[in-house]
Structure formats: structure tokens, C-alpha cells
Amino acid sequence: MSDTPRSLLITSIGKAFAPRPDSPYRVDLLQADCLYCREGRIEAWLDSASQAAEIEALRRKGLPLCDASDALLLPGFVDSHTHPVFFAHRAEEYEMRNAGRDYLEIQRAGGGILSSRRSLMAADPAELKARVRQRLKRFLRLGTTTVEAKSGYGLSVEHELLSLRLLKELDAESPMPRLYPTLLAAHSVPPEHREDREEWFRRINEQILPVVVREGLAKHADAFCEPAVLSLQETETLMSRAREAGLGIKLHAEQIESAGGGALAARLGALSADHLEEIDEAGIQAMVEAGTVFALLPGSTYFLGMERWAPARRIIEAGGRIALCTDFNPGSSHIQSMPFILSLATCRLKMSAEEAVWAATAGGALALDAAGEIGCLEPGAAADLCLWPFQDLAQLPYTCGDNRPARVILGGEVLGQEE
Amino acid sequence: MSDTPRSLLITSIGKAFAPRPDSPYRVDLLQADCLYCREGRIEAWLDSASQAAEIEALRRKGLPLCDASDALLLPGFVDSHTHPVFFAHRAEEYEMRNAGRDYLEIQRAGGGILSSRRSLMAADPAELKARVRQRLKRFLRLGTTTVEAKSGYGLSVEHELLSLRLLKELDAESPMPRLYPTLLAAHSVPPEHREDREEWFRRINEQILPVVVREGLAKHADAFCEPAVLSLQETETLMSRAREAGLGIKLHAEQIESAGGGALAARLGALSADHLEEIDEAGIQAMVEAGTVFALLPGSTYFLGMERWAPARRIIEAGGRIALCTDFNPGSSHIQSMPFILSLATCRLKMSAEEAVWAATAGGALALDAAGEIGCLEPGAAADLCLWPFQDLAQLPYTCGDNRPARVILGGEVLGQEE
């Protein structure tokens, strides 16, 4: 997002719920119906019953006003795992899978990550940028004010850098969600390097990573740590190098096989391990001890037609901190809506409304190393807010299939309601 | 919906897909990019390449124009099973269920149908009407142009009639989806009649049904045919009486137990049996032979956190005709979005995009005894249409969690885009 800090006075808030950045799953009901945002940040909570004079003084300053009309106020969602930089949809692959074709058949028919790579490489860069822009703006309309966005469909030096530079350009536009770009060159080993995998890793380390660091193109690096894609050893080598270069680490892990990716994330000091449908007890313990965030993506389990959901209750019982994310991508989760992820988190992962809301806000912020800055209502945090047409928190995940905030506020600016 | 027939010329249609009312699951791509709607109905399809003169002649008439901007055109959805006449949400019950409480515990805590009955009985009728109005308008925004709407939370002579009269009043407003009201007094036996069930059935037959017929308050009658609610015999007696009174018949059947409700629907000549998660092979055969529509409600399976999906593939193989519906209600399916039902129909029921689209349009029309009138693009049918921002049909179910048409046309009138 661009840098135009705004001040704002929000009045007539019905209820404001504050996920606590330092206390997993704690979401407090605030005793205030008025919020003063100053220069894009949360400045002070005020209650019209006891602080009428202070509120009146702020009104007299001529601040922009927002009447919340008794809506429920929450921080905007922090979606800490998405893949929005793709060109073509893959609806035909979805159709094949539902007709019973397996992953290998779909790959033979030209599907999978490599299909996204082909269409991205063939795309007109301006048209690619227009599509990514449209997707990022759609996140905003759905209440997501911070989006982690991965490369990973380029899978060449040129197209990985193109993907990240495109995000940097979009980040300067307004309105645009706060973007946290992630280098995911290690999404797959491209076909031309299948016989010499080390050559692809060398290019990542020598030709991509230094440029990413020099141009400030990514905050984090990620790798698809699955036996069928990258081994534990390959992942560790790549991610250690990225960490040395100054990037935070995230891992795709334990989606297909229980193979130790969660424990590796813990050992590497990663911010999060993501997916984790197949994580075992030892992996959970290792991540809890290291403080690694459990980024859960129930949208892909749903979208792939699978029944094995990530063990959210077990993770919560063990003291783990969960971030909920859409995993938005054209192959395994064509889902941008965090409210739908909250639906899945409650009726499939069996999280409570409070747990799910915490994980979709404060949990996402933790997974981006931004706790206290976004995904919360603490004074000093970004004034990224959603107004929901509900009386109670429980109505948010209960409203399923089409659920958007009544209003979205980004850095203190009330956004328009464009479709 | 009120009666203001409109004419309209729609141009620049990208692709138009026509579900065929007489051929289950057949959805034809039309060779025309221009549609002339006359007095609220589909009049003629025209192609700008070969019929430029005819199109120009229509333009010169000064008809309202709609530029479809290369969108995909489909008939509006026909949702043939909803319960929109309720007052209070039941989010707390959803939360309890996800926390592992069973149905009986929820009932003891005051949940279930009777909780909706209590809140409806206590509601201010004007406020109840306002809430139902808002829900019905929301169906329109989501692309549903015809809504079957059941009573069944009144469960007294007074409140069942109040529920249906309210729908009749709303039906006169505009814009409003086409409403097909259904008498569902047999949703449950109210507590005051538990010791003398026949007394409730006598009231339905003698005090509700005659008024419904006299005032034209419902087209169909429905009963919750489950061993725990109404026996097969009770259902048969009640529905035979409703049929004699001139109403079409629909049944809630085989959701909880496989108990022969599908076969009963077939024997009664019902339009549809609805739910059917537990239907057995004999039930499927009986319904196929009788031509009874299989109304499937995957939203409730999803929302209740269950894994047993209705056997859609088996029904299709057997030659059965499916209608897809939201089952929108505050307890077991707080879902108004037919696009989300298409998502469930594809990735969970394993229907193809064409099958799902047919079942959500032409199939719904069949279940309302309105084949050829709604849910299709035949000349003479209602000009109830949606424009979707897609190139291909497969993108519709593939876009999950938040998916609305770009524009909705009802009886030839292009509706506004209000949120």
C-alpha cells in the first residue's frame, strides 16, 4: 500500500473485539464505542458515555468521521499464505479432479504448477499485472487488509524476479492491501533442471536471492518441503542460505506426507510451517517449543475434495499458535475469502469463533513477524479495520458462502464499496 | 415479484449457456451474442454476425439496452428449498455443535427448531418482515431469481399463517425474487401437542390448510418425514390431504435415517424428495421410476460438519433428476449462496460443472413444477438471467467462497448493484 497516513474518528461502534497479540486465542470485547485513528494508526479508544468531552474535542478538529452504525469492529484479516501471481485459471483441472482423475493424470494432461508456469511465462506482463491487481483489490473487499504474496509460478531467474517486481510495483498503488512478498523459487524444480537439481538451487542462491535482497523484493523465503518436491536436506540448505541473506523463513510442510517438515521449520527458526495436515505429535511438539506458527490452510483440503483436516484442536491443546490463511492459488485453493476460511475453521477444524478470529488476525501477524503492528487493535497498530453487520463474534463464521464486511478501513482510510 | 413486464436488448454476450428443461444435465452453448427480451420473457436469440439488420431494427425501437461486456450468460438460479421466514440467528448453536455437543444437548440448551419458533412468536411482525425482505433481496444479489420459501417456524395456526401471509406481502414488492411459498406446518409437532399429535395434524388439516388454499398462500406442502419427527404413515396422511386440497407435495426425507421417505415421495406423486443423504438403492429406483426430483442440499451436510454426502453420482447413473438447493435456514444451513452450493456439488458430490448448473436451474424448476418457465433460456421463459465474469462454465463452481454475478436481470429488468 502507498503511504498516505490518514486520521479518522469512528463513532457508534456496536462492539469492538480486540485479538490480543501476546495471548493466543484471547479476543477481548473493548469497553468503548469510539475509535480515534491518527496518521494511519490506532491512537485511542474512547467511550461516548464517559468521554463525551474528549470526543467532542476531536470532532471539532474536523477529522474525517465514520459512523459505524452499531456494526461490529474487528481488525482486518491478515492472510499470511497466498499465491496471487498467476496468469490463467485452472478450472479444467478442478473439473478433472472431481471426475476422479488423479494428480499424475492431471500432470500428464498438462496441469499442475507447470501449467501455471507456462501461462505466466507466455503472458503479457501488463495483462499479468492487471490480473494480480484485480485479485489484490478483491482481498480488500473481502476484509483482508494484509496479504502475504508468494512468487513461485515463474520458476526461472527472469520470471521469479518479474513476479516479485510486479508485487513491488503494485504495492505502491492505492488502495492496495499491505503486501508481504515472499520468494518461493523453491516451489518446484523446473523440468529443464530435473537432471541437475543443484543447478536450479545454484541459480536461486546466486542469481535470484542476491537481487531479491538488493532490490528489497521479498521479506521472506519459502520452500515446498515434501518428499515428492524438495527433500529435507535440500530445503534446509536453501532456507539456511535465505536466512543468512536476511530473509525470514516459511515452509510448505507435511501436506502430502508426514516427513518432518514441521520439525525442520522449528530447527531452522522459521516463522511458520504451513499446511500440516499430516503433521505428527513430534512435529507439533517441536514447533510449539520453537514458537513456530502453525499456518493452517483448510481451503486447500476443501478444494481438493479431501477429508483429512489439519489437527487444529490437537495443536491448540499442545499450546501451538495457529494462523489461518486462504492459500489462494489457481490449482488447489481458488479461494480468496477469509470469512469462508473461518467457516471451514469452525465446522471442519472445530475451532471456536474466538480462536478462528484470533488466528485470522493476530495469528497471521505472528506468521509475518508483525505482531502488534497489524491484526490487532492495540494503540500504535495500523488502523486496518473491518465493520461487520453483526451483533456477535459468533455470527462471522456462521455466515457462510458469501460474507463480506460492510466497510473496510485501511490505514485510517474508509475504502469505497466498489464491486 | 411484482408484475411490471420489461423489454430489453442484451448485446455483446460472451457465451450463453442454456440448460435444457427436457434433457437432464444437458447445457447447450448457444450460437448467439444478443438476446431480445419482450415483456419480461425471452423472445429471441440473435447473432450480431448474421443478424445485424434485425438487431439494428430492435435498437431503433428504443428498447432499454444492456451491454453484457463479453460476460457469460446463464439463467438465474432456482433455489427450490429454503426456510427464510425466521427471526433470530442461531450462531450459538453452531458454536456448540462445533465444540462437540450433540443434538440432544443443543435441544436441552434451548436450541433447534423450537428456538426459532420461540423467537418468531415473540417477534414484532414488522421487524420479522424487514428481516425476511433483506434475506430475499440478498438471494437476488447472489444470482437466485426464484426462491421456494417454506413456513415451518410458526408451528401454530396463527404463526404458520402469519409466515405465509408475510411472504405473500413481500411477493408484491419489487425487486423481489419469484417466490414459491410452501406450507411446512408439518416441520415438527409442537411441544403442547406432543401428548396428542393428532390434535396438531387436525389443526393443520382443518384450520391451516383451508385458509392457505382460500387465500392462495402456498403452492406446495412439505413435511419433515423422519422417524424422529413424523412417521411414514403420518406423513402420508397429511400430504394426501394437502394434495387433495390442490397443493403440490415435497418431502424432507432420508436425511438422518434411511426409512423409506424417498419411496413414499414417489408413491405420493410428490414433486421432489429433499435431502436424501441416507437414501438406499430401492428408494433411488422408486423415485427415478416416478419421476420424483432428487433435491440435494449439500450446504446442510457441510454446515453440520458431517461427511456423508448425498449419493449424487449414483442418482445420475440411475437416471435421476437432481435439483440443487441451499436449504437456507438458521440452524443447519446458514447459506444463501447458490454459487457456494455449486462448489460443494462439484468438489464433494462430484458433479460436473454442467450437471451442477443444470441442477441449480432447470432441475430447480422441475422441483417447482415450473419446467420451461424458469431456470432455462427457452423462448417464452421468464427473462431471469445472470451475467458472470467468466469465459467458461467451469469457472463458476471453481470460484469458491465469494462468488456473485456481475449483473442480475429479473423479468427483463437489470437490477441495481446495491450491496
PDB file of C-alpha atoms in Angstrom, chain B residues 282-388:
ATOM      1  CA  ALA B 282     -34.631 -49.097  -3.651  1.00  0.00           C
ATOM      2  CA  GLY B 283     -35.515 -45.511  -2.808  1.00  0.00           C
ATOM      3  CA  ILE B 284     -33.480 -44.216  -5.742  1.00  0.00           C
ATOM      4  CA  GLN B 285     -35.188 -46.652  -8.125  1.00  0.00           C
ATOM      5  CA  ALA B 286     -38.661 -45.753  -6.868  1.00  0.00           C
ATOM      6  CA  MET B 287     -38.006 -42.037  -7.327  1.00  0.00           C
ATOM      7  CA  VAL B 288     -36.482 -42.488 -10.782  1.00  0.00           C
ATOM      8  CA  GLU B 289     -39.483 -44.527 -11.926  1.00  0.00           C
ATOM      9  CA  ALA B 290     -41.965 -41.989 -10.568  1.00  0.00           C
ATOM     10  CA  GLY B 291     -40.011 -39.027 -11.964  1.00  0.00           C
ATOM     11  CA  THR B 292     -39.655 -37.516  -8.483  1.00  0.00           C
ATOM     12  CA  VAL B 293     -36.923 -34.884  -8.363  1.00  0.00           C
ATOM     13  CA  PHE B 294     -33.949 -35.560  -6.058  1.00  0.00           C
ATOM     14  CA  ALA B 295     -33.455 -32.214  -4.251  1.00  0.00           C
ATOM     15  CA  LEU B 296     -29.934 -32.289  -2.794  1.00  0.00           C
ATOM     16  CA  LEU B 297     -28.820 -29.884  -0.070  1.00  0.00           C
ATOM     17  CA  PRO B 298     -25.055 -30.276   0.388  1.00  0.00           C
ATOM     18  CA  GLY B 299     -24.963 -26.993   2.328  1.00  0.00           C
ATOM     19  CA  SER B 300     -26.523 -28.661   5.356  1.00  0.00           C
ATOM     20  CA  THR B 301     -24.104 -31.610   5.226  1.00  0.00           C
ATOM     21  CA  TYR B 302     -21.276 -29.070   5.121  1.00  0.00           C
ATOM     22  CA  PHE B 303     -22.684 -26.755   7.768  1.00  0.00           C
ATOM     23  CA  LEU B 304     -23.466 -29.583  10.199  1.00  0.00           C
ATOM     24  CA  GLY B 305     -19.857 -30.768   9.936  1.00  0.00           C
ATOM     25  CA  MET B 306     -20.902 -34.134   8.515  1.00  0.00           C
ATOM     26  CA  GLU B 307     -19.072 -36.263   5.957  1.00  0.00           C
ATOM     27  CA  ARG B 308     -21.924 -38.283   4.463  1.00  0.00           C
ATOM     28  CA  TRP B 309     -22.858 -36.582   1.209  1.00  0.00           C
ATOM     29  CA  ALA B 310     -25.948 -37.406  -0.828  1.00  0.00           C
ATOM     30  CA  PRO B 311     -25.153 -40.053  -3.492  1.00  0.00           C
ATOM     31  CA  ALA B 312     -25.338 -37.691  -6.458  1.00  0.00           C
ATOM     32  CA  ARG B 313     -23.291 -39.844  -8.856  1.00  0.00           C
ATOM     33  CA  ARG B 314     -25.366 -42.908  -8.116  1.00  0.00           C
ATOM     34  CA  ILE B 315     -28.549 -40.873  -8.706  1.00  0.00           C
ATOM     35  CA  ILE B 316     -27.254 -39.556 -12.036  1.00  0.00           C
ATOM     36  CA  GLU B 317     -26.192 -43.056 -13.138  1.00  0.00           C
ATOM     37  CA  ALA B 318     -29.661 -44.348 -12.260  1.00  0.00           C
ATOM     38  CA  GLY B 319     -31.252 -41.671 -14.441  1.00  0.00           C
ATOM     39  CA  GLY B 320     -32.483 -39.461 -11.602  1.00  0.00           C
ATOM     40  CA  ARG B 321     -33.046 -35.733 -11.983  1.00  0.00           C
ATOM     41  CA  ILE B 322     -31.329 -33.586  -9.367  1.00  0.00           C
ATOM     42  CA  ALA B 323     -32.218 -30.119  -8.070  1.00  0.00           C
ATOM     43  CA  LEU B 324     -29.524 -28.328  -6.037  1.00  0.00           C
ATOM     44  CA  CYS B 325     -30.721 -26.031  -3.235  1.00  0.00           C
ATOM     45  CA  THR B 326     -29.244 -24.022  -0.387  1.00  0.00           C
ATOM     46  CA  ASP B 327     -31.609 -25.256   2.358  1.00  0.00           C
ATOM     47  CA  PHE B 328     -31.051 -21.758   3.787  1.00  0.00           C
ATOM     48  CA  ASN B 329     -32.142 -21.792   7.443  1.00  0.00           C
ATOM     49  CA  PRO B 330     -30.750 -20.582  10.771  1.00  0.00           C
ATOM     50  CA  GLY B 331     -29.955 -23.998  12.210  1.00  0.00           C
ATOM     51  CA  SER B 332     -28.435 -26.390   9.709  1.00  0.00           C
ATOM     52  CA  SER B 333     -27.505 -24.278   6.667  1.00  0.00           C
ATOM     53  CA  HIS B 334     -26.844 -20.582   7.164  1.00  0.00           C
ATOM     54  CA  ILE B 335     -26.016 -20.364   3.460  1.00  0.00           C
ATOM     55  CA  GLN B 336     -27.798 -18.280   0.833  1.00  0.00           C
ATOM     56  CA  SER B 337     -25.262 -18.611  -1.962  1.00  0.00           C
ATOM     57  CA  MET B 338     -26.075 -20.965  -4.834  1.00  0.00           C
ATOM     58  CA  PRO B 339     -22.551 -20.437  -6.203  1.00  0.00           C
ATOM     59  CA  PHE B 340     -21.247 -21.962  -2.968  1.00  0.00           C
ATOM     60  CA  ILE B 341     -23.689 -24.857  -3.396  1.00  0.00           C
ATOM     61  CA  LEU B 342     -22.175 -25.369  -6.870  1.00  0.00           C
ATOM     62  CA  SER B 343     -18.758 -25.529  -5.220  1.00  0.00           C
ATOM     63  CA  LEU B 344     -19.983 -28.239  -2.844  1.00  0.00           C
ATOM     64  CA  ALA B 345     -21.791 -30.050  -5.674  1.00  0.00           C
ATOM     65  CA  THR B 346     -18.561 -30.306  -7.642  1.00  0.00           C
ATOM     66  CA  CYS B 347     -15.827 -30.958  -5.061  1.00  0.00           C
ATOM     67  CA  ARG B 348     -17.996 -33.004  -2.669  1.00  0.00           C
ATOM     68  CA  LEU B 349     -20.908 -34.504  -4.630  1.00  0.00           C
ATOM     69  CA  LYS B 350     -18.556 -34.954  -7.625  1.00  0.00           C
ATOM     70  CA  MET B 351     -20.965 -33.489 -10.128  1.00  0.00           C
ATOM     71  CA  SER B 352     -19.547 -31.848 -13.250  1.00  0.00           C
ATOM     72  CA  ALA B 353     -19.962 -28.107 -13.810  1.00  0.00           C
ATOM     73  CA  GLU B 354     -22.670 -28.791 -16.420  1.00  0.00           C
ATOM     74  CA  GLU B 355     -24.549 -31.193 -14.174  1.00  0.00           C
ATOM     75  CA  ALA B 356     -24.406 -28.750 -11.277  1.00  0.00           C
ATOM     76  CA  VAL B 357     -25.530 -25.778 -13.364  1.00  0.00           C
ATOM     77  CA  TRP B 358     -28.404 -27.792 -14.840  1.00  0.00           C
ATOM     78  CA  ALA B 359     -29.478 -28.959 -11.367  1.00  0.00           C
ATOM     79  CA  ALA B 360     -29.337 -25.404  -9.967  1.00  0.00           C
ATOM     80  CA  THR B 361     -31.536 -24.006 -12.759  1.00  0.00           C
ATOM     81  CA  ALA B 362     -33.633 -26.438 -14.836  1.00  0.00           C
ATOM     82  CA  GLY B 363     -33.594 -29.017 -12.021  1.00  0.00           C
ATOM     83  CA  GLY B 364     -34.879 -26.463  -9.521  1.00  0.00           C
ATOM     84  CA  ALA B 365     -37.634 -25.512 -11.941  1.00  0.00           C
ATOM     85  CA  LEU B 366     -38.676 -29.162 -12.240  1.00  0.00           C
ATOM     86  CA  ALA B 367     -38.860 -29.421  -8.467  1.00  0.00           C
ATOM     87  CA  LEU B 368     -41.277 -26.467  -8.503  1.00  0.00           C
ATOM     88  CA  ASP B 369     -43.376 -27.797 -11.383  1.00  0.00           C
ATOM     89  CA  ALA B 370     -42.201 -24.873 -13.498  1.00  0.00           C
ATOM     90  CA  ALA B 371     -40.000 -26.518 -16.137  1.00  0.00           C
ATOM     91  CA  GLY B 372     -39.683 -24.361 -19.224  1.00  0.00           C
ATOM     92  CA  GLU B 373     -40.946 -21.275 -17.380  1.00  0.00           C
ATOM     93  CA  ILE B 374     -37.892 -20.522 -15.249  1.00  0.00           C
ATOM     94  CA  GLY B 375     -34.332 -21.857 -14.967  1.00  0.00           C
ATOM     95  CA  CYS B 376     -33.832 -22.028 -18.727  1.00  0.00           C
ATOM     96  CA  LEU B 377     -33.261 -19.838 -21.771  1.00  0.00           C
ATOM     97  CA  GLU B 378     -36.072 -21.159 -23.980  1.00  0.00           C
ATOM     98  CA  PRO B 379     -38.135 -18.591 -25.855  1.00  0.00           C
ATOM     99  CA  GLY B 380     -41.188 -17.813 -23.731  1.00  0.00           C
ATOM    100  CA  ALA B 381     -39.412 -18.442 -20.427  1.00  0.00           C
ATOM    101  CA  ALA B 382     -39.016 -15.669 -17.864  1.00  0.00           C
ATOM    102  CA  ALA B 383     -36.133 -13.321 -18.662  1.00  0.00           C
ATOM    103  CA  ASP B 384     -34.412 -14.079 -15.341  1.00  0.00           C
ATOM    104  CA  LEU B 385     -30.720 -14.001 -16.114  1.00  0.00           C
ATOM    105  CA  CYS B 386     -27.258 -13.649 -14.629  1.00  0.00           C
ATOM    106  CA  LEU B 387     -24.153 -12.260 -16.263  1.00  0.00           C
ATOM    107  CA  TRP B 388     -20.979 -13.838 -14.889  1.00  0.00           C
TER     108      TRP B 388
END
